[in-house]
XYZ file of C-alpha atoms in Angstrom:
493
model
C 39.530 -63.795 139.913
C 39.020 -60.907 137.653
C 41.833 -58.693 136.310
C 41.481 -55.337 136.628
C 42.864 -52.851 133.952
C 46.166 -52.011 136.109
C 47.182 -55.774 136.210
C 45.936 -55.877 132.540
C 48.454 -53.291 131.588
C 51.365 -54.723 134.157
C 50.649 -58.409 132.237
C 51.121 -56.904 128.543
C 54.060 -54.078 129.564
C 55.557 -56.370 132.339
C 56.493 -52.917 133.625
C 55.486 -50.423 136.198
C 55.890 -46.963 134.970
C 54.726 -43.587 135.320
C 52.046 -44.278 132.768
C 50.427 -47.251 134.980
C 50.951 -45.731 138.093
C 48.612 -42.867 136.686
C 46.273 -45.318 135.879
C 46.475 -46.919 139.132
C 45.866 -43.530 140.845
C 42.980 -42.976 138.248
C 41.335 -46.510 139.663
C 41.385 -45.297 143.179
C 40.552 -42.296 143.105
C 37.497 -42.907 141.283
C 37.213 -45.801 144.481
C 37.527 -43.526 147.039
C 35.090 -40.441 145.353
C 32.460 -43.189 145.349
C 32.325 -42.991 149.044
C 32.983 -46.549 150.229
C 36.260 -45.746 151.855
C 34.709 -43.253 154.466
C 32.201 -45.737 156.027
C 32.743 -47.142 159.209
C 31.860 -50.575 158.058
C 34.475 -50.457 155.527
C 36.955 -49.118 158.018
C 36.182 -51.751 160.050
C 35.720 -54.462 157.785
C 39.527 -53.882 156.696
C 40.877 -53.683 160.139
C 39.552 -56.986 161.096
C 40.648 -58.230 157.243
C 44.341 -57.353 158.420
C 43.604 -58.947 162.011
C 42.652 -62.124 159.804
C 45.819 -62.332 157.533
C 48.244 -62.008 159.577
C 46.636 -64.435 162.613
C 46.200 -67.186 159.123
C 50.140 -66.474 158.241
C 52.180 -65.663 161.572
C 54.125 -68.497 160.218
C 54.573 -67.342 156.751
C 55.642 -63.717 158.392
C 58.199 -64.982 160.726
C 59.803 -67.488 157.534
C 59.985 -64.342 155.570
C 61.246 -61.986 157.718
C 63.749 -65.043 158.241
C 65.032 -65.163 155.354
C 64.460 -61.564 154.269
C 67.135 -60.769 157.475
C 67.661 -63.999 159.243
C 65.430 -62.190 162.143
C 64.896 -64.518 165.206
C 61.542 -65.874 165.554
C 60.873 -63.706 169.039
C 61.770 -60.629 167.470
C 59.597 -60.902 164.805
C 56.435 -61.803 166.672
C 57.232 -59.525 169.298
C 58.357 -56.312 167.532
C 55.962 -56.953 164.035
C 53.496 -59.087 164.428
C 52.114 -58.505 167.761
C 52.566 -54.919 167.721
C 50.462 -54.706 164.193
C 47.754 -57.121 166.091
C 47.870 -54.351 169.124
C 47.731 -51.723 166.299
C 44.223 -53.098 164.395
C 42.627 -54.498 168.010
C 43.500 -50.603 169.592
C 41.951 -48.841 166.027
C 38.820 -51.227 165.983
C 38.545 -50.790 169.683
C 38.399 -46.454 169.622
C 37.584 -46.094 165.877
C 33.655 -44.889 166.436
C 34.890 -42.293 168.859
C 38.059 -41.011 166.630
C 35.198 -40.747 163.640
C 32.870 -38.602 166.189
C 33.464 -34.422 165.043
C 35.116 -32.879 168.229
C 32.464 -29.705 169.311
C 34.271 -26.718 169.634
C 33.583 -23.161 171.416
C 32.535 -20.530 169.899
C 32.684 -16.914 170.725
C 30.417 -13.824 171.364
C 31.334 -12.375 167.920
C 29.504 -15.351 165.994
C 26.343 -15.943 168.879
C 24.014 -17.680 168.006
C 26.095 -20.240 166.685
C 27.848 -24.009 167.236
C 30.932 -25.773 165.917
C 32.531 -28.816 165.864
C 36.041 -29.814 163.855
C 35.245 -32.978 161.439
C 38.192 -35.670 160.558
C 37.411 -36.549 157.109
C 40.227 -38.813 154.962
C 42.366 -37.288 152.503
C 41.932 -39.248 150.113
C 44.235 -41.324 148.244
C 47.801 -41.920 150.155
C 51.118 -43.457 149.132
C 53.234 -45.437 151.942
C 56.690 -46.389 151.497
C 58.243 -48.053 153.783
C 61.353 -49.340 155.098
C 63.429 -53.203 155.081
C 64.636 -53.284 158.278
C 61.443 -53.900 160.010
C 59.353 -54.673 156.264
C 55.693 -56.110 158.148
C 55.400 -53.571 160.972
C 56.296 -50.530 159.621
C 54.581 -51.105 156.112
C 51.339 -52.106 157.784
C 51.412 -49.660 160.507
C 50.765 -46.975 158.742
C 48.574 -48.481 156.687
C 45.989 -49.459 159.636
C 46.346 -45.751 160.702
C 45.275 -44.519 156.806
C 42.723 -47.033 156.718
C 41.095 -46.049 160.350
C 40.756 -41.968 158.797
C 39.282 -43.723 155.537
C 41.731 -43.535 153.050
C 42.770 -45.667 149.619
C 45.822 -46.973 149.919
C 49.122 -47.828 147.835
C 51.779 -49.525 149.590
C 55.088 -49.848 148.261
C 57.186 -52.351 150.286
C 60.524 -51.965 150.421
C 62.861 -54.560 147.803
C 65.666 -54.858 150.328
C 63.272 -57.150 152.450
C 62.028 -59.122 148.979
C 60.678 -62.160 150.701
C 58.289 -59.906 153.165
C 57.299 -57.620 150.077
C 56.491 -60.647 147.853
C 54.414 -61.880 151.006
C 52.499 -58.607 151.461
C 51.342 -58.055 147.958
C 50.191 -61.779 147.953
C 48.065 -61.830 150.996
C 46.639 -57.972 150.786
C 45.463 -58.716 147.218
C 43.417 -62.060 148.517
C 42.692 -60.549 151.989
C 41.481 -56.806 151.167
C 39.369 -54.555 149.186
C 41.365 -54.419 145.833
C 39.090 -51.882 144.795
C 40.681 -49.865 147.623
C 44.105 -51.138 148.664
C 46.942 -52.332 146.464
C 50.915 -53.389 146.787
C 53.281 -52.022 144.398
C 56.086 -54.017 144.200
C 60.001 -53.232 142.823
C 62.766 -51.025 143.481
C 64.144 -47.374 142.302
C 62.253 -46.922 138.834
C 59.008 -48.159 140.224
C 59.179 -45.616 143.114
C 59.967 -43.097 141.150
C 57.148 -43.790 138.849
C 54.541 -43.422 142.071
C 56.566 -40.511 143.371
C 55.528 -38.157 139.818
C 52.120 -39.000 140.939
C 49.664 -36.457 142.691
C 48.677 -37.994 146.342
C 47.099 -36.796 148.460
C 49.641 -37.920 151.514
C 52.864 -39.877 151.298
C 53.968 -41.287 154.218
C 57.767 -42.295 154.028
C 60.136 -44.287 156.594
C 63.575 -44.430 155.864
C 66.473 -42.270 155.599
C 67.075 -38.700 155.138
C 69.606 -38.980 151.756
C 65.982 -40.536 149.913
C 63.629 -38.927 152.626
C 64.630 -35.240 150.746
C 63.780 -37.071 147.300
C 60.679 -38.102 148.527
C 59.769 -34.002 150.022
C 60.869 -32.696 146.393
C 58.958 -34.694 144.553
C 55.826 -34.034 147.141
C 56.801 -30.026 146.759
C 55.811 -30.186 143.207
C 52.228 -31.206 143.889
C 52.110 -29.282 147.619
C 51.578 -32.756 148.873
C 51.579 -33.327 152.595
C 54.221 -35.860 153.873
C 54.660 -37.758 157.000
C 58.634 -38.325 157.142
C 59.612 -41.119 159.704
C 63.627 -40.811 159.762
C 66.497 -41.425 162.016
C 69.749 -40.119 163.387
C 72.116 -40.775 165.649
C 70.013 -41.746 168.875
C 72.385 -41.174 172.309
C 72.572 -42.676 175.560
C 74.064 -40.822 178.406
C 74.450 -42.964 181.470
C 74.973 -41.695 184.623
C 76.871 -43.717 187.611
C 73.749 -42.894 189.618
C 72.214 -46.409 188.285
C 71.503 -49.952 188.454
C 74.036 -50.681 186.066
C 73.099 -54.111 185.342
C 69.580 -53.273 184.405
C 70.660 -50.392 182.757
C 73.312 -52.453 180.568
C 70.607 -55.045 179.539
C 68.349 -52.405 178.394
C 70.693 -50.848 176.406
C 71.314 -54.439 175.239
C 67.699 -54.829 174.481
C 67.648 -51.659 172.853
C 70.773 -52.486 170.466
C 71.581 -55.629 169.623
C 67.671 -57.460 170.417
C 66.395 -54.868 167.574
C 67.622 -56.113 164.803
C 71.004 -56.101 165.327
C 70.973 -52.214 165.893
C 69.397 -52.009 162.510
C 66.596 -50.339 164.064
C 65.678 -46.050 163.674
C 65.426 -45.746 167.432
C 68.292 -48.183 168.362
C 70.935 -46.306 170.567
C 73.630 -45.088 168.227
C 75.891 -44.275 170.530
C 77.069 -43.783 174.383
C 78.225 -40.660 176.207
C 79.351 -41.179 179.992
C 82.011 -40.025 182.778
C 85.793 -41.145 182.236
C 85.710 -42.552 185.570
C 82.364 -44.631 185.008
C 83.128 -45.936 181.823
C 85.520 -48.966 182.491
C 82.636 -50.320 185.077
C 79.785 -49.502 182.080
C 82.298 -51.501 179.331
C 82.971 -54.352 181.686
C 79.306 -54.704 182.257
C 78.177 -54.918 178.871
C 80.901 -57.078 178.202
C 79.585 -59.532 180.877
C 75.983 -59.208 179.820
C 76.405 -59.427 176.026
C 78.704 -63.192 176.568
C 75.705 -64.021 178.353
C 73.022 -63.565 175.801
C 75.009 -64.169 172.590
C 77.848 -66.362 173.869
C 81.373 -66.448 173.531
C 81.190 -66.790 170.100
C 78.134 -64.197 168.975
C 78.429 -64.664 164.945
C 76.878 -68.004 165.499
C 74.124 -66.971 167.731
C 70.392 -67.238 166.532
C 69.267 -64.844 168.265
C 71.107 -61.878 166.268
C 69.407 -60.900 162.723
C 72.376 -60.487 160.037
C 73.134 -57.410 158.232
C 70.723 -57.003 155.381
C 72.958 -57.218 152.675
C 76.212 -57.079 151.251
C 76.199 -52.864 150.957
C 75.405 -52.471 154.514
C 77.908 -54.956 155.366
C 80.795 -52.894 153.208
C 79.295 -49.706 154.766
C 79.482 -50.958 158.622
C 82.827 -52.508 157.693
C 84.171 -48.844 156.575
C 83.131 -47.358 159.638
C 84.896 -50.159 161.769
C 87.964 -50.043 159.365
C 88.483 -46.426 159.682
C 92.335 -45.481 161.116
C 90.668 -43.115 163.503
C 88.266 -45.836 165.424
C 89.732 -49.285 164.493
C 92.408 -49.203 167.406
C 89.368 -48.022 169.656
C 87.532 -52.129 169.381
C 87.198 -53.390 173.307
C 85.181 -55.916 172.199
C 84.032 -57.314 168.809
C 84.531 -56.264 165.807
C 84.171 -59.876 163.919
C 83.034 -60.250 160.942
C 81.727 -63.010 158.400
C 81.494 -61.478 154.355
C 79.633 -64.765 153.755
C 77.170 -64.625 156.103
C 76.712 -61.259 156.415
C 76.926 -61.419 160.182
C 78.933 -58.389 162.263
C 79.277 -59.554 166.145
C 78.303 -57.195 168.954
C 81.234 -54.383 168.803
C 82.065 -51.578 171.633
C 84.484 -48.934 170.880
C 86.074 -46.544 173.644
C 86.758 -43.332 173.502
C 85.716 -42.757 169.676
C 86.823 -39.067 168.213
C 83.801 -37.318 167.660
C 85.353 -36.084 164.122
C 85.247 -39.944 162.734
C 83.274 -41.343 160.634
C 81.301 -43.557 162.414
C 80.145 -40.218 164.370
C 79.323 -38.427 161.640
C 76.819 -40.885 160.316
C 73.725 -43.004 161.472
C 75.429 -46.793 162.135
C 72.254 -48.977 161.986
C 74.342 -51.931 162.874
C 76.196 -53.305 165.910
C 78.168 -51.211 166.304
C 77.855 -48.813 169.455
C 81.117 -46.117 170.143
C 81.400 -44.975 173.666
C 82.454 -41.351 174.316
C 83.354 -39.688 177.382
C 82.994 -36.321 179.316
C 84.478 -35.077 182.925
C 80.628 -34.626 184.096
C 77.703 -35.705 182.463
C 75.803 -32.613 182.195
C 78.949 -32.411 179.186
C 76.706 -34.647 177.310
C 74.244 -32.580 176.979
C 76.214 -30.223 174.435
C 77.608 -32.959 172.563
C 74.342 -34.067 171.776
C 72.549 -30.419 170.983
C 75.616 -29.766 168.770
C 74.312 -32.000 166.103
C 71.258 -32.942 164.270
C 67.730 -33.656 166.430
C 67.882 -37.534 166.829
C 64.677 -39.633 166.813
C 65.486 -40.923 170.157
C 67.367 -39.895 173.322
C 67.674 -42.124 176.599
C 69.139 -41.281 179.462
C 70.014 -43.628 182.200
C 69.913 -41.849 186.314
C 68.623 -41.591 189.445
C 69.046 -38.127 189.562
C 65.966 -36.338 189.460
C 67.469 -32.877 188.612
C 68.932 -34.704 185.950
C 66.131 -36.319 184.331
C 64.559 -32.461 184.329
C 67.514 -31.383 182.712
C 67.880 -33.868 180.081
C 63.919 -33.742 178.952
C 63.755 -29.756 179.224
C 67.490 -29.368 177.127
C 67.510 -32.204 174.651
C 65.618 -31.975 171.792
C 64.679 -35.129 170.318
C 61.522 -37.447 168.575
C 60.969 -38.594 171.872
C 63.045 -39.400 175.021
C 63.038 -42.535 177.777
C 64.492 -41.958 181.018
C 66.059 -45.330 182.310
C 65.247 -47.673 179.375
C 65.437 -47.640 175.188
C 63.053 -47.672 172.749
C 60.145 -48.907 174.445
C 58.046 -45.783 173.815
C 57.347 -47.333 170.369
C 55.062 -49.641 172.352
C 53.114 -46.987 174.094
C 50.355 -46.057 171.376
C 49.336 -43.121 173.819
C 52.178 -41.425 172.625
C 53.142 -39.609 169.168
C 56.361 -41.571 167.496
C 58.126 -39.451 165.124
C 60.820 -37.347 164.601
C 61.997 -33.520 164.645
C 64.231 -31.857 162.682
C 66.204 -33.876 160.654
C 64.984 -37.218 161.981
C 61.649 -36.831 161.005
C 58.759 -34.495 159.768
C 54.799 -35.790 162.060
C 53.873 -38.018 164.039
C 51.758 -41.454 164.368
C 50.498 -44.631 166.385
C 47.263 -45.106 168.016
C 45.216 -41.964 167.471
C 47.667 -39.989 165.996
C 47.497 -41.987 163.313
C 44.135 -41.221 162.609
C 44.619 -37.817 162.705
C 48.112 -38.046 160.393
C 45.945 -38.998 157.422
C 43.244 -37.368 158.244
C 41.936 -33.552 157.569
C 40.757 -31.504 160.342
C 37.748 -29.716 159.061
C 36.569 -26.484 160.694
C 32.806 -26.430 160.711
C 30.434 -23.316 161.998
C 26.670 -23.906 162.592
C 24.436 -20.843 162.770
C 20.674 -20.517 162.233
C 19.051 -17.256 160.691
C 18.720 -15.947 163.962
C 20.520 -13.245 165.411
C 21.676 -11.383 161.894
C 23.694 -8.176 163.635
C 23.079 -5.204 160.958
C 26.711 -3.899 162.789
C 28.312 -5.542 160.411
C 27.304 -4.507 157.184
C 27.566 -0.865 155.590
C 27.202 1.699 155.915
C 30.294 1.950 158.953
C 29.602 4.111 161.197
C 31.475 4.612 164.407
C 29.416 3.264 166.728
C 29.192 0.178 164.791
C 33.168 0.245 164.512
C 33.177 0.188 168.753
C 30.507 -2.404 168.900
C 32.359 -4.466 167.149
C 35.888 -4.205 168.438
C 34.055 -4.160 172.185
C 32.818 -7.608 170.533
C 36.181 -9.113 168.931
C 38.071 -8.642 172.612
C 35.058 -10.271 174.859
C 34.844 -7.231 177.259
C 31.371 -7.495 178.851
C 32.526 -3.577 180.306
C 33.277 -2.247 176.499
C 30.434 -3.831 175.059
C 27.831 -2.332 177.138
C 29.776 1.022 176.741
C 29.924 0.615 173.339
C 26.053 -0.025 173.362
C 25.182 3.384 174.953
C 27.237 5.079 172.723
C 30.106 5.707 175.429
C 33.415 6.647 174.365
C-alpha cells in the first residue's frame, strides 16, 4: 500500500504536531473540494464499508473493549456494536430522502417565485471522542458526518488504547483514506488538531476539556457539537412497581459500564418514608445480579484506570459521606474494581454532590414530598438526563414541564439513547446540539436557503424613485393583507 505524504512525515518525525496536522487538513480538504465526498455513492459506499468492518471484527471489538475496560461481552455488543450496526442500516436506509432539499413557502412579497432549503456538508470535521464507551461513540458520529458528506478525522480517545489502536487499524484498510483518517495519541496530539481550522468539531466528554475544546473553536468561529454530562437524577415516587423500577435503575447504573456512562443516573432523590423500602430493594436486586460478592462478578466493567479509581475513592472516603455506605463500598487498587455502593441520606454540600461520579457509586437523598425534588434538581446545573419513576400522571406533567434536562424518561433510564427518532444531547452545561438518526445528518450538515424566481413578474415598486404609493404597496405587501393591498392599489389611504 502506498504512503501518503502525512504518514511520510509521521515515519521520518515519529511525531504528530501542529505542523502535520496542517498538512493532514491540507490533504483533505483538497479531498473533499474535489467533490467525491458529497455523492451519494460515496456516502453510501462508506456506510456499508463500516457495516463490513465491524460485522468481519465483532470479535476483535468485544476483546478490545475487554481489555481496554474489562467490559462484559453483552454490554459491548449490545450498547456498541449493535447500536453502530442500527446506526449505518437506519442512515443507508433514509439517506436518499435526508439528501432530498426540503421545498419551502414562499410569500406574496417575492411571487413569482419557489424555494427549497439544501443540506450540503460542511466540509472537513474533527471528532473526538470519549473512553468510556471508545467504538460507539467514536463511530457514531462519524456515520452521522459521513451521511451529510463530510471528510473526517477521528481522534479516539488514549484512555481506551486497545479500541483506539483497533479503530485506526481497520478504518485505514476498510475506508476511503483519501477521505477518512484516525489520529491516534493523547494531550499534545489533540492539541495539535485543536490549532487547526475545521469546519465542525464534534466533542464527547467532559466539561473541564469540553471549554478547551469551545476556546480553541472560538478562535476560528468554528461550530461545535458538545456531548457532555452532569449529574443525571432519579426521583422515585412510592406510586410504583418498585421492583421494576429498582432493576431499571439497576440497568441504568451498574449494566452501563459500571455507572461510567454520561446518562447513567448519578444520583437518587425520594420520600423519607419510601426510602428504606427503595434501599432494601436494590439491595435484594443488586445480590441477585452481581452476587454476594460483586468485585468478582463478570458482568461489571472495572474502573478505567488507576486516576478514576483514586478519584471515586475520594468521593467515597470523604468524612461527610463515608459513614453514609448501606451497602458497598469495596474496593480492589489492583484490579481496579469498585463494588455496587448506595449511600443514604448524602449532604447535598459533599463532594460526591458537587461533582459528576461516573462510577458505582449512587447517593440517595431525601425530601418530605417529592415535588421537593424538583428544586433540588433546578438548583444546579442542566443534567443530560433526568428519570423519574410514578404513576402519577400530574406528576409526570410536572416533572417534564419543570425540569430542564438533555432529555427525560418517565419510568425507565437511559433507554432514549436507543430511540434514533429522538435528538440526544445536552443543554446547558451538559451539552451544546444534538444527534442520532437524522439529526445527525443535519448536525454536520449546512442548511442552505435557496430562492428560485424567473424574470417574470419584475415589480418597478421597488426601485426608485419612492414615492408614497409605492411605500403603501409595499408595506400592504410585507404584512399579507389582501384588504390593504387592494387599498393600497387604488391609491386609498
Amino acid at each position: 500500500m502506498a504512503i501518503d505524504g502525512v504518514e511520510e512525515k509521521m515515519m521520518k518525525e515519529e511525531v504528530f504536531d501542529s505542523t502535520t496536522a496542517s498538512f493532514l487538513l491540507k490533504e483533505l480538504k483538497q479531498s473533499f473540494a474535489s467533490g467525491k465526498t458529497r455523492s451519494y455513492e460515496w456516502r453510501v459506499s462508506q456506510l456499508k464499508s463500516i457495516l463490513k468492518f465491524v460485522n468481519d471484527h465483532e470479535q476483535d471489538v468485544v476483546d478490545a473493549l475487554r481489555s481496554d475496560l474489562s467490559k462484559p461481552e453483552f454490554e459491548s455488543v449490545i450498547y456498541e456494536v449493535s447500536m453502530l450496526k442500527n446506526s449505518c442500516k437506519g442512515a443507508l436506509k433514509k439517506l436518499k430522502h435526508w439528501m432530498v432539499p426540503e421545498k419551502a413557502k414562499t410569500s406574496m412579497t417575492t411571487f413569482p417565485s419557489s424555494a427549497e432549503i439544501v443540506s450540503e456538508p460542511l466540509g472537513v470535521v474533527l471528532i473526538i471522542s470519549a473512553w468510556n464507551y471508545p467504538f460507539l461513540l467514536s463511530l457514531d458520529p462519524v456515520v452521522g458526518a459521513i451521511a451529510a458528506g463530510n471528510a473526517v478525522v477521528l481522534k479516539p480517545s488514549e484512555i481506551a488504547p486497545a479500541t483506539s489502536s483497533l479503530l485506526a487499524k481497520l478504518l485505514s484498510e476498510y475506508m476511503d483514506r483519501s477521505c477518512i483518517r484516525v489520529v491516534e495519541g493523547a494531550v499534545a496530539e489533540t492539541s495539535a488538531l485543536l490549532e487547526q481550522k475545521w469546519d465542525k468539531i464534534c466533542y464527547t466528554g467532559n466539561g473541564k476539556v469540553g471549554r478547551i475544546v469551545m476556546q480553541a473553536a472560538a478562535k476560528h468561529l468554528t461550530p461545535v457539537l458538545l456531548e457532555l454530562g452532569g449529574k443525571s437524577p432519579v426521583v422515585v415516587d412510592s406510586a410504583v412497581n418498585l421492583q421494576v423500577a429498582v432493576r431499571r435503575i439497576i440497568a441504568g447504573k451498574w449494566c452501563c459500564n459500571n455507572g461510567q456512562a454520561c446518562i447513567s443516573p448519578d444520583y437518587i432523590i425520594t420520600t423519607k418514608d419510601f426510602a428504606p423500602k427503595l434501599v432494601d430493594t436494590l439491595k435484594e436486586e443488586l445480590e441477585k445480579f452481581y452476587g454476594k460478592n460483586p468485585l468478582q462478578s463478570k458482568d461489571l466493567s472495572r474502573i478505567v484506570n488507576l486516576n478514576h479509581f483514586a478519584r471515586l475513592s475520594k468521593l467515597l472516603d470523604d468524612e461527610k459521606v463515608s459513614g453514609k455506605i448501606v451497602l458497598g463500598g469495596e474496593r480492589n487498587e489492583t484490579e481496579l474494581r469498585i463494588a455496587p455502593t448506595l449511600l443514604l441520606d448524602v449532604p447535598r454540600d459533599s463532594l460526591i454532590m458537587s461533582e459528576e461520579i461516573f462510577g458505582p457509586l449512587l447517593p440517595i437523598i431525601t425530601v418530605d414530598k417529592v415535588e421537593d425534588s424538583f428544586d433540588i434538581i433546578s438548583s444546579g446545573p442542566k443534567p443530560l438526563a433526568a428519570y423519574l419513576f410514578t404513576s402519577n400522571e400530574k406528576l409526570k406533567k410536572q416533572f417534564v414541564t419543570t425540569v430542564s434536562a438533555g432529555g427525560v424518561v418517565v419510568n425507565d433510564t437511559t433507554i432514549h439513547l436507543a430511540v434514533d427518532s429522538l435528538p440526544f444531547g445536552g443543554v446547558g452545561e451538559s451539552g451544546i446540539g444534538s444527534y442520532h438518526g437524522k439529526f445527525s445528518f443535519d448536525a454536520f450538515s449546512h442548511k442552505k436557503a435557496v430562492v428560485y424566481r424567473s424574470f417574470l413578474g419584475d415589480a418597478a415598486i421597488r426601485y426608485p424613485p419612492y414615492t408614497l404609493g409605492k411605500l403603501r404597496l409595499l408595506k400592504a405587501l410585507m404584512g399579507g393583507s389582501i384588504v390593504r393591498i387592494i387599498r393600497a392599489l387604488f391609491g386609498w389611504s
